[in-house]
């Protein structure tokens, strides 16, 4: 099926309209009309070949919400008209120990990313959510609670699960003291999710204009990270920190804010390497860890948690034609707090 999309054709020029082909609905497939797709900073890192050389043309987008338009004969859990989501993965090896433990995100046999991966089914490459439709195996489709606004729910499929998963893994709950570094797409989800889990949340932001609003998202404390006195006052106060910063920065400042045995979990992936703050880690048995999105089962758990708590992303909705300007603004940290593309603009 010919499908309208926007694609990057190289690492430097603006995204342009492009037509892609979506496969016919197979017996285990769910065909989806895409209603909304979030803009994740990873879309920019990947399309601009900031982490590794990209495969072009690249249709980005892995924060997808839409309605089911058709299901294959073997599909059990989805029906035409249902609101569904697709995140960063559309297939995995299904055999390795990670896949067997519902951790497809750590598949060692090779997972298929929603875009920019070789597509074992079609033989070409996968194309993402900056498009009007997608067809995905039922095991990688999520059910989106109908009480959530579909546009605000789209960023849950990446920003939501990427912050929910480490909060759960490091057992954040009532009384935990959690730091969130960077109040962007991931950061503002981390604040809402950690607060809903019962944590006392401290936001570290360079942006004074965002800091004022952090408390409305659930933060108890806001530290302007460029203010040395405020950073010093936060020393030794936090059990666990999620660092969502998309660029090179000094980790030492944040390790200093951990208590003994605390963990700084990196989810932001700077294209440039970061220095290891050894002294701060050794004096206090502190850890620096990483975390990658989440498995499909946990993504459903996160969506259900958000449905129960009424959590969605705070978004700025744009038509597809404004995607290049939106990317420029993401790179300047000028978005509160996630751009979401209204795909009706591409169908018109
Ligand atoms: P984003 O909306 O651009 O947010 C990043 C935030 O980091 C900004 O809002 C800004 O917050 C802060 N920041 C940016 N540049 C900075 C700098 N030079 N120094 C200090 N702080 C800076 O991006 P996002 O979509 O949330 O993604 C964040 C990162 O996570 C990206 O690297 C992305 O690729 C990565 N990511 C990882 C996973 C995973 O599975 N691990 C999943 C999705 C995304 P303030 O304005 O508040 O300072
Ligand atoms: Zn993402
Ligand atoms: Zn696997």
PDB file of C-alpha atoms in Angstrom, residues 24-295:
ATOM      1  CA  UNK A  24      -0.260  -6.275   2.975  1.00  0.00           C
ATOM      2  CA  UNK A  25      -1.755  -7.345   6.324  1.00  0.00           C
ATOM      3  CA  UNK A  26      -0.361 -10.814   7.123  1.00  0.00           C
ATOM      4  CA  UNK A  27      -2.106 -13.358   9.378  1.00  0.00           C
ATOM      5  CA  UNK A  28      -0.382 -12.021  12.537  1.00  0.00           C
ATOM      6  CA  UNK A  29      -0.339  -8.356  11.499  1.00  0.00           C
ATOM      7  CA  UNK A  30      -2.176  -5.313  12.736  1.00  0.00           C
ATOM      8  CA  UNK A  31      -2.663  -2.529  10.161  1.00  0.00           C
ATOM      9  CA  UNK A  32      -2.790   0.909  11.764  1.00  0.00           C
ATOM     10  CA  UNK A  33      -3.867   4.341  10.568  1.00  0.00           C
ATOM     11  CA  UNK A  34      -1.387   6.647  12.316  1.00  0.00           C
ATOM     12  CA  UNK A  35      -3.095   9.572  14.062  1.00  0.00           C
ATOM     13  CA  UNK A  36      -0.151  11.068  15.950  1.00  0.00           C
ATOM     14  CA  UNK A  37       3.611  10.598  16.162  1.00  0.00           C
ATOM     15  CA  UNK A  38       5.908  12.206  18.730  1.00  0.00           C
ATOM     16  CA  UNK A  39       9.273  13.750  17.879  1.00  0.00           C
ATOM     17  CA  UNK A  40      11.991  12.098  19.972  1.00  0.00           C
ATOM     18  CA  UNK A  41      15.505  13.524  20.132  1.00  0.00           C
ATOM     19  CA  UNK A  42      16.682  10.081  18.970  1.00  0.00           C
ATOM     20  CA  UNK A  43      14.947  10.803  15.618  1.00  0.00           C
ATOM     21  CA  UNK A  44      17.392  13.668  15.191  1.00  0.00           C
ATOM     22  CA  UNK A  45      20.469  11.741  16.415  1.00  0.00           C
ATOM     23  CA  UNK A  46      19.615   8.888  14.011  1.00  0.00           C
ATOM     24  CA  UNK A  47      18.596  10.917  10.951  1.00  0.00           C
ATOM     25  CA  UNK A  48      21.636  13.161  11.341  1.00  0.00           C
ATOM     26  CA  UNK A  49      23.934  10.088  11.682  1.00  0.00           C
ATOM     27  CA  UNK A  50      25.118  11.396  15.059  1.00  0.00           C
ATOM     28  CA  UNK A  51      25.473   7.911  16.616  1.00  0.00           C
ATOM     29  CA  UNK A  52      26.285   5.804  13.542  1.00  0.00           C
ATOM     30  CA  UNK A  53      25.751   6.142   9.787  1.00  0.00           C
ATOM     31  CA  UNK A  54      22.028   6.170   8.989  1.00  0.00           C
ATOM     32  CA  UNK A  55      20.271   4.271   6.195  1.00  0.00           C
ATOM     33  CA  UNK A  56      18.539   6.674   3.779  1.00  0.00           C
ATOM     34  CA  UNK A  57      15.858   7.447   2.896  1.00  0.00           C
ATOM     35  CA  UNK A  58      14.953   7.309   6.604  1.00  0.00           C
ATOM     36  CA  UNK A  59      11.355   7.819   7.787  1.00  0.00           C
ATOM     37  CA  UNK A  60      11.757   8.562  11.516  1.00  0.00           C
ATOM     38  CA  UNK A  61       9.155   8.226  14.271  1.00  0.00           C
ATOM     39  CA  UNK A  62       8.730   5.690  17.064  1.00  0.00           C
ATOM     40  CA  UNK A  63       6.089   7.315  19.251  1.00  0.00           C
ATOM     41  CA  UNK A  64       3.091   6.155  17.255  1.00  0.00           C
ATOM     42  CA  UNK A  65      -0.596   6.197  18.212  1.00  0.00           C
ATOM     43  CA  UNK A  66      -3.362   5.259  15.801  1.00  0.00           C
ATOM     44  CA  UNK A  67      -6.485   3.253  15.110  1.00  0.00           C
ATOM     45  CA  UNK A  68      -6.539  -0.334  13.883  1.00  0.00           C
ATOM     46  CA  UNK A  69      -7.838  -0.523  10.302  1.00  0.00           C
ATOM     47  CA  UNK A  70      -7.414  -4.277   9.684  1.00  0.00           C
ATOM     48  CA  UNK A  71      -6.194  -7.379  11.502  1.00  0.00           C
ATOM     49  CA  UNK A  72      -4.873 -10.694  10.196  1.00  0.00           C
ATOM     50  CA  UNK A  73      -6.763 -13.947  10.743  1.00  0.00           C
ATOM     51  CA  UNK A  74      -4.571 -15.069  13.678  1.00  0.00           C
ATOM     52  CA  UNK A  75      -4.728 -11.758  15.595  1.00  0.00           C
ATOM     53  CA  UNK A  76      -6.386 -12.262  18.972  1.00  0.00           C
ATOM     54  CA  UNK A  77      -6.020  -9.121  21.085  1.00  0.00           C
ATOM     55  CA  UNK A  78      -6.735  -6.295  18.650  1.00  0.00           C
ATOM     56  CA  UNK A  79      -9.845  -5.287  16.750  1.00  0.00           C
ATOM     57  CA  UNK A  80     -10.634  -2.752  14.020  1.00  0.00           C
ATOM     58  CA  UNK A  81     -11.182   0.699  15.529  1.00  0.00           C
ATOM     59  CA  UNK A  82      -9.109   0.084  18.673  1.00  0.00           C
ATOM     60  CA  UNK A  83      -6.610   2.744  19.785  1.00  0.00           C
ATOM     61  CA  UNK A  84      -3.123   1.253  19.680  1.00  0.00           C
ATOM     62  CA  UNK A  85       0.502   2.279  19.907  1.00  0.00           C
ATOM     63  CA  UNK A  86       3.831   1.270  18.406  1.00  0.00           C
ATOM     64  CA  UNK A  87       7.124   2.180  20.049  1.00  0.00           C
ATOM     65  CA  UNK A  88      10.772   1.712  19.124  1.00  0.00           C
ATOM     66  CA  UNK A  89      10.675  -1.999  18.244  1.00  0.00           C
ATOM     67  CA  UNK A  90       8.680  -3.981  15.677  1.00  0.00           C
ATOM     68  CA  UNK A  91      10.407  -7.401  15.954  1.00  0.00           C
ATOM     69  CA  UNK A  92      13.073  -9.307  17.917  1.00  0.00           C
ATOM     70  CA  UNK A  93      14.720 -12.741  17.676  1.00  0.00           C
ATOM     71  CA  UNK A  94      12.182 -14.252  20.146  1.00  0.00           C
ATOM     72  CA  UNK A  95      14.768 -16.897  21.160  1.00  0.00           C
ATOM     73  CA  UNK A  96      17.519 -15.289  23.240  1.00  0.00           C
ATOM     74  CA  UNK A  97      17.445 -15.142  27.045  1.00  0.00           C
ATOM     75  CA  UNK A  98      16.391 -11.471  26.981  1.00  0.00           C
ATOM     76  CA  UNK A  99      13.462 -12.159  24.631  1.00  0.00           C
ATOM     77  CA  UNK A 100      12.385 -15.085  26.839  1.00  0.00           C
ATOM     78  CA  UNK A 101      12.356 -12.733  29.843  1.00  0.00           C
ATOM     79  CA  UNK A 102      10.173 -10.114  28.060  1.00  0.00           C
ATOM     80  CA  UNK A 103      13.210  -7.890  27.556  1.00  0.00           C
ATOM     81  CA  UNK A 104      13.089  -7.639  23.750  1.00  0.00           C
ATOM     82  CA  UNK A 105      14.803  -4.262  24.170  1.00  0.00           C
ATOM     83  CA  UNK A 106      17.973  -6.158  25.166  1.00  0.00           C
ATOM     84  CA  UNK A 107      17.592  -8.850  22.476  1.00  0.00           C
ATOM     85  CA  UNK A 108      21.026 -10.264  21.643  1.00  0.00           C
ATOM     86  CA  UNK A 109      19.798 -12.026  18.504  1.00  0.00           C
ATOM     87  CA  UNK A 110      19.037  -8.660  16.914  1.00  0.00           C
ATOM     88  CA  UNK A 111      15.852  -6.624  17.254  1.00  0.00           C
ATOM     89  CA  UNK A 112      14.200  -4.704  14.443  1.00  0.00           C
ATOM     90  CA  UNK A 113      13.862  -1.000  15.141  1.00  0.00           C
ATOM     91  CA  UNK A 114      10.664   0.689  13.985  1.00  0.00           C
ATOM     92  CA  UNK A 115      12.731   2.591  11.445  1.00  0.00           C
ATOM     93  CA  UNK A 116      16.177   2.267   9.950  1.00  0.00           C
ATOM     94  CA  UNK A 117      16.508  -1.510  10.451  1.00  0.00           C
ATOM     95  CA  UNK A 118      16.588  -4.241   7.814  1.00  0.00           C
ATOM     96  CA  UNK A 119      13.011  -5.553   7.593  1.00  0.00           C
ATOM     97  CA  UNK A 120      12.944  -9.357   7.619  1.00  0.00           C
ATOM     98  CA  UNK A 121       9.310  -9.367   6.419  1.00  0.00           C
ATOM     99  CA  UNK A 122       9.474  -6.957   3.461  1.00  0.00           C
ATOM    100  CA  UNK A 123      13.156  -7.434   2.642  1.00  0.00           C
ATOM    101  CA  UNK A 124      13.772  -3.667   2.605  1.00  0.00           C
ATOM    102  CA  UNK A 125      14.236  -1.282   5.518  1.00  0.00           C
ATOM    103  CA  UNK A 126      11.716  -0.405   8.218  1.00  0.00           C
ATOM    104  CA  UNK A 127      10.033   2.988   8.026  1.00  0.00           C
ATOM    105  CA  UNK A 128       8.693   4.819  11.076  1.00  0.00           C
ATOM    106  CA  UNK A 129       5.777   6.910  12.203  1.00  0.00           C
ATOM    107  CA  UNK A 130       6.270  10.147  10.248  1.00  0.00           C
ATOM    108  CA  UNK A 131       3.751   8.526   7.897  1.00  0.00           C
ATOM    109  CA  UNK A 132       0.024   7.898   7.631  1.00  0.00           C
ATOM    110  CA  UNK A 133      -0.059   4.114   8.180  1.00  0.00           C
ATOM    111  CA  UNK A 134       2.027   1.205   9.473  1.00  0.00           C
ATOM    112  CA  UNK A 135       1.642  -2.578   9.608  1.00  0.00           C
ATOM    113  CA  UNK A 136       3.145  -4.345  12.622  1.00  0.00           C
ATOM    114  CA  UNK A 137       3.211  -7.876  14.054  1.00  0.00           C
ATOM    115  CA  UNK A 138       0.611  -8.170  16.840  1.00  0.00           C
ATOM    116  CA  UNK A 139       3.285  -8.977  19.445  1.00  0.00           C
ATOM    117  CA  UNK A 140       4.776  -5.497  19.043  1.00  0.00           C
ATOM    118  CA  UNK A 141       1.493  -3.567  19.130  1.00  0.00           C
ATOM    119  CA  UNK A 142       0.367  -1.939  22.388  1.00  0.00           C
ATOM    120  CA  UNK A 143      -3.123  -1.212  23.603  1.00  0.00           C
ATOM    121  CA  UNK A 144      -3.540   2.486  24.475  1.00  0.00           C
ATOM    122  CA  UNK A 145      -6.054   3.226  27.271  1.00  0.00           C
ATOM    123  CA  UNK A 146      -9.078   4.918  25.693  1.00  0.00           C
ATOM    124  CA  UNK A 147      -9.274   7.494  28.514  1.00  0.00           C
ATOM    125  CA  UNK A 148      -5.962   9.038  27.428  1.00  0.00           C
ATOM    126  CA  UNK A 149      -5.764  11.822  24.852  1.00  0.00           C
ATOM    127  CA  UNK A 150      -4.237  10.041  21.823  1.00  0.00           C
ATOM    128  CA  UNK A 151      -1.891  12.916  20.928  1.00  0.00           C
ATOM    129  CA  UNK A 152      -0.590  13.216  24.496  1.00  0.00           C
ATOM    130  CA  UNK A 153      -0.270   9.431  24.719  1.00  0.00           C
ATOM    131  CA  UNK A 154       2.014   9.140  21.667  1.00  0.00           C
ATOM    132  CA  UNK A 155       5.203  10.141  23.556  1.00  0.00           C
ATOM    133  CA  UNK A 156       4.531   7.419  26.131  1.00  0.00           C
ATOM    134  CA  UNK A 157       5.656   4.895  23.499  1.00  0.00           C
ATOM    135  CA  UNK A 158       9.284   6.038  23.826  1.00  0.00           C
ATOM    136  CA  UNK A 159       9.742   8.852  26.368  1.00  0.00           C
ATOM    137  CA  UNK A 160       7.281   7.157  28.744  1.00  0.00           C
ATOM    138  CA  UNK A 161       8.709   3.638  28.700  1.00  0.00           C
ATOM    139  CA  UNK A 162      12.345   4.820  28.630  1.00  0.00           C
ATOM    140  CA  UNK A 163      11.851   6.555  31.964  1.00  0.00           C
ATOM    141  CA  UNK A 164       9.331   4.109  33.493  1.00  0.00           C
ATOM    142  CA  UNK A 165      11.593   1.071  32.991  1.00  0.00           C
ATOM    143  CA  UNK A 166      14.598   2.309  35.026  1.00  0.00           C
ATOM    144  CA  UNK A 167      12.317   3.728  37.728  1.00  0.00           C
ATOM    145  CA  UNK A 168      10.860   0.218  38.146  1.00  0.00           C
ATOM    146  CA  UNK A 169      14.186  -1.597  37.788  1.00  0.00           C
ATOM    147  CA  UNK A 170      15.773   0.517  40.550  1.00  0.00           C
ATOM    148  CA  UNK A 171      12.629   0.047  42.660  1.00  0.00           C
ATOM    149  CA  UNK A 172      11.571   3.661  42.956  1.00  0.00           C
ATOM    150  CA  UNK A 173       8.545   4.007  45.202  1.00  0.00           C
ATOM    151  CA  UNK A 174       7.098   5.896  48.115  1.00  0.00           C
ATOM    152  CA  UNK A 175       9.806   7.850  49.896  1.00  0.00           C
ATOM    153  CA  UNK A 176      12.461   7.450  47.164  1.00  0.00           C
ATOM    154  CA  UNK A 177      14.420  10.584  46.455  1.00  0.00           C
ATOM    155  CA  UNK A 178      14.773  10.783  42.677  1.00  0.00           C
ATOM    156  CA  UNK A 179      16.641  13.287  40.518  1.00  0.00           C
ATOM    157  CA  UNK A 180      15.807  14.023  36.879  1.00  0.00           C
ATOM    158  CA  UNK A 181      18.445  15.769  34.771  1.00  0.00           C
ATOM    159  CA  UNK A 182      17.141  17.728  31.749  1.00  0.00           C
ATOM    160  CA  UNK A 183      13.495  18.746  31.460  1.00  0.00           C
ATOM    161  CA  UNK A 184      12.804  17.737  27.860  1.00  0.00           C
ATOM    162  CA  UNK A 185      10.606  14.995  26.408  1.00  0.00           C
ATOM    163  CA  UNK A 186      12.041  12.179  28.519  1.00  0.00           C
ATOM    164  CA  UNK A 187      12.669  14.362  31.560  1.00  0.00           C
ATOM    165  CA  UNK A 188       9.122  15.643  31.895  1.00  0.00           C
ATOM    166  CA  UNK A 189       7.808  12.076  31.667  1.00  0.00           C
ATOM    167  CA  UNK A 190      10.302  10.930  34.317  1.00  0.00           C
ATOM    168  CA  UNK A 191       9.067  13.648  36.676  1.00  0.00           C
ATOM    169  CA  UNK A 192       5.405  12.713  36.248  1.00  0.00           C
ATOM    170  CA  UNK A 193       6.016   8.957  36.509  1.00  0.00           C
ATOM    171  CA  UNK A 194       8.350   9.126  39.519  1.00  0.00           C
ATOM    172  CA  UNK A 195       5.948  11.457  41.339  1.00  0.00           C
ATOM    173  CA  UNK A 196       3.038   9.089  40.607  1.00  0.00           C
ATOM    174  CA  UNK A 197       5.122   6.223  42.061  1.00  0.00           C
ATOM    175  CA  UNK A 198       5.412   8.215  45.295  1.00  0.00           C
ATOM    176  CA  UNK A 199       8.947   9.593  44.939  1.00  0.00           C
ATOM    177  CA  UNK A 200      10.157  13.019  46.028  1.00  0.00           C
ATOM    178  CA  UNK A 201      11.484  14.421  42.760  1.00  0.00           C
ATOM    179  CA  UNK A 202      14.268  16.951  42.191  1.00  0.00           C
ATOM    180  CA  UNK A 203      14.602  18.410  38.682  1.00  0.00           C
ATOM    181  CA  UNK A 204      17.959  19.654  37.389  1.00  0.00           C
ATOM    182  CA  UNK A 205      17.506  22.055  34.479  1.00  0.00           C
ATOM    183  CA  UNK A 206      19.589  24.752  32.799  1.00  0.00           C
ATOM    184  CA  UNK A 207      16.388  26.482  31.675  1.00  0.00           C
ATOM    185  CA  UNK A 208      14.959  28.868  34.273  1.00  0.00           C
ATOM    186  CA  UNK A 209      11.791  29.252  32.181  1.00  0.00           C
ATOM    187  CA  UNK A 210      11.033  25.535  32.441  1.00  0.00           C
ATOM    188  CA  UNK A 211      12.007  25.243  36.072  1.00  0.00           C
ATOM    189  CA  UNK A 212       9.011  27.258  37.226  1.00  0.00           C
ATOM    190  CA  UNK A 213       6.691  24.700  35.613  1.00  0.00           C
ATOM    191  CA  UNK A 214       8.531  21.621  36.840  1.00  0.00           C
ATOM    192  CA  UNK A 215       6.563  21.739  40.083  1.00  0.00           C
ATOM    193  CA  UNK A 216       3.263  21.529  38.233  1.00  0.00           C
ATOM    194  CA  UNK A 217       4.535  18.249  36.740  1.00  0.00           C
ATOM    195  CA  UNK A 218       5.137  16.881  40.241  1.00  0.00           C
ATOM    196  CA  UNK A 219       8.657  18.004  41.184  1.00  0.00           C
ATOM    197  CA  UNK A 220       9.198  18.867  44.837  1.00  0.00           C
ATOM    198  CA  UNK A 221      12.479  20.709  44.163  1.00  0.00           C
ATOM    199  CA  UNK A 222      14.031  22.446  41.184  1.00  0.00           C
ATOM    200  CA  UNK A 223      17.774  23.040  40.911  1.00  0.00           C
ATOM    201  CA  UNK A 224      19.159  25.330  38.210  1.00  0.00           C
ATOM    202  CA  UNK A 225      22.137  23.220  37.176  1.00  0.00           C
ATOM    203  CA  UNK A 226      24.250  26.191  36.089  1.00  0.00           C
ATOM    204  CA  UNK A 227      24.016  27.699  39.613  1.00  0.00           C
ATOM    205  CA  UNK A 228      26.941  26.317  41.641  1.00  0.00           C
ATOM    206  CA  UNK A 229      25.431  27.268  44.992  1.00  0.00           C
ATOM    207  CA  UNK A 230      22.177  25.440  44.194  1.00  0.00           C
ATOM    208  CA  UNK A 231      24.132  22.378  43.013  1.00  0.00           C
ATOM    209  CA  UNK A 232      26.252  22.384  46.194  1.00  0.00           C
ATOM    210  CA  UNK A 233      23.139  22.578  48.348  1.00  0.00           C
ATOM    211  CA  UNK A 234      21.791  19.410  46.660  1.00  0.00           C
ATOM    212  CA  UNK A 235      24.940  17.348  47.482  1.00  0.00           C
ATOM    213  CA  UNK A 236      24.269  13.885  48.934  1.00  0.00           C
ATOM    214  CA  UNK A 237      20.471  14.130  48.805  1.00  0.00           C
ATOM    215  CA  UNK A 238      19.329  11.644  46.109  1.00  0.00           C
ATOM    216  CA  UNK A 239      18.997   7.826  45.924  1.00  0.00           C
ATOM    217  CA  UNK A 240      18.581   7.572  42.180  1.00  0.00           C
ATOM    218  CA  UNK A 241      18.948   9.916  39.216  1.00  0.00           C
ATOM    219  CA  UNK A 242      17.746   9.615  35.620  1.00  0.00           C
ATOM    220  CA  UNK A 243      19.942  11.649  33.291  1.00  0.00           C
ATOM    221  CA  UNK A 244      18.125  12.526  30.032  1.00  0.00           C
ATOM    222  CA  UNK A 245      20.628  15.006  28.602  1.00  0.00           C
ATOM    223  CA  UNK A 246      21.200  14.613  24.856  1.00  0.00           C
ATOM    224  CA  UNK A 247      24.669  16.205  24.711  1.00  0.00           C
ATOM    225  CA  UNK A 248      28.067  16.102  26.423  1.00  0.00           C
ATOM    226  CA  UNK A 249      27.930  17.324  30.032  1.00  0.00           C
ATOM    227  CA  UNK A 250      29.706  16.930  33.365  1.00  0.00           C
ATOM    228  CA  UNK A 251      28.510  13.875  35.308  1.00  0.00           C
ATOM    229  CA  UNK A 252      30.571  14.694  38.379  1.00  0.00           C
ATOM    230  CA  UNK A 253      28.115  17.391  39.393  1.00  0.00           C
ATOM    231  CA  UNK A 254      25.282  14.836  39.512  1.00  0.00           C
ATOM    232  CA  UNK A 255      27.242  11.993  41.150  1.00  0.00           C
ATOM    233  CA  UNK A 256      27.893  14.487  43.957  1.00  0.00           C
ATOM    234  CA  UNK A 257      24.157  14.816  44.538  1.00  0.00           C
ATOM    235  CA  UNK A 258      23.765  11.039  45.145  1.00  0.00           C
ATOM    236  CA  UNK A 259      23.783   9.447  48.593  1.00  0.00           C
ATOM    237  CA  UNK A 260      26.156   6.525  49.320  1.00  0.00           C
ATOM    238  CA  UNK A 261      25.284   3.548  47.053  1.00  0.00           C
ATOM    239  CA  UNK A 262      23.170   5.769  44.819  1.00  0.00           C
ATOM    240  CA  UNK A 263      22.837   5.201  41.062  1.00  0.00           C
ATOM    241  CA  UNK A 264      23.006   7.672  38.204  1.00  0.00           C
ATOM    242  CA  UNK A 265      21.154   6.043  35.301  1.00  0.00           C
ATOM    243  CA  UNK A 266      21.945   7.395  31.839  1.00  0.00           C
ATOM    244  CA  UNK A 267      19.102   7.319  29.344  1.00  0.00           C
ATOM    245  CA  UNK A 268      20.275  10.327  27.331  1.00  0.00           C
ATOM    246  CA  UNK A 269      22.842   9.236  24.755  1.00  0.00           C
ATOM    247  CA  UNK A 270      25.302  12.013  23.980  1.00  0.00           C
ATOM    248  CA  UNK A 271      26.958  11.491  20.589  1.00  0.00           C
ATOM    249  CA  UNK A 272      30.220  12.612  22.248  1.00  0.00           C
ATOM    250  CA  UNK A 273      31.801  10.445  24.980  1.00  0.00           C
ATOM    251  CA  UNK A 274      31.479  11.623  28.589  1.00  0.00           C
ATOM    252  CA  UNK A 275      34.222  11.649  31.228  1.00  0.00           C
ATOM    253  CA  UNK A 276      33.840   9.120  34.056  1.00  0.00           C
ATOM    254  CA  UNK A 277      33.625  10.866  37.437  1.00  0.00           C
ATOM    255  CA  UNK A 278      35.798   8.215  39.173  1.00  0.00           C
ATOM    256  CA  UNK A 279      36.486  10.067  42.408  1.00  0.00           C
ATOM    257  CA  UNK A 280      32.834  10.750  43.028  1.00  0.00           C
ATOM    258  CA  UNK A 281      31.927   7.122  42.318  1.00  0.00           C
ATOM    259  CA  UNK A 282      34.675   5.564  44.453  1.00  0.00           C
ATOM    260  CA  UNK A 283      34.090   7.833  47.455  1.00  0.00           C
ATOM    261  CA  UNK A 284      30.552   6.647  48.132  1.00  0.00           C
ATOM    262  CA  UNK A 285      30.289   3.334  46.213  1.00  0.00           C
ATOM    263  CA  UNK A 286      28.114   5.053  43.622  1.00  0.00           C
ATOM    264  CA  UNK A 287      27.165   3.539  40.268  1.00  0.00           C
ATOM    265  CA  UNK A 288      26.635   4.919  36.789  1.00  0.00           C
ATOM    266  CA  UNK A 289      24.283   2.720  34.775  1.00  0.00           C
ATOM    267  CA  UNK A 290      22.384   2.836  31.498  1.00  0.00           C
ATOM    268  CA  UNK A 291      18.935   1.793  30.339  1.00  0.00           C
ATOM    269  CA  UNK A 292      17.349   1.314  26.908  1.00  0.00           C
ATOM    270  CA  UNK A 293      13.600   1.826  26.373  1.00  0.00           C
ATOM    271  CA  UNK A 294      11.701  -1.229  27.790  1.00  0.00           C
ATOM    272  CA  UNK A 295      10.228  -4.572  26.769  1.00  0.00           C
TER     273      UNK A 295
END
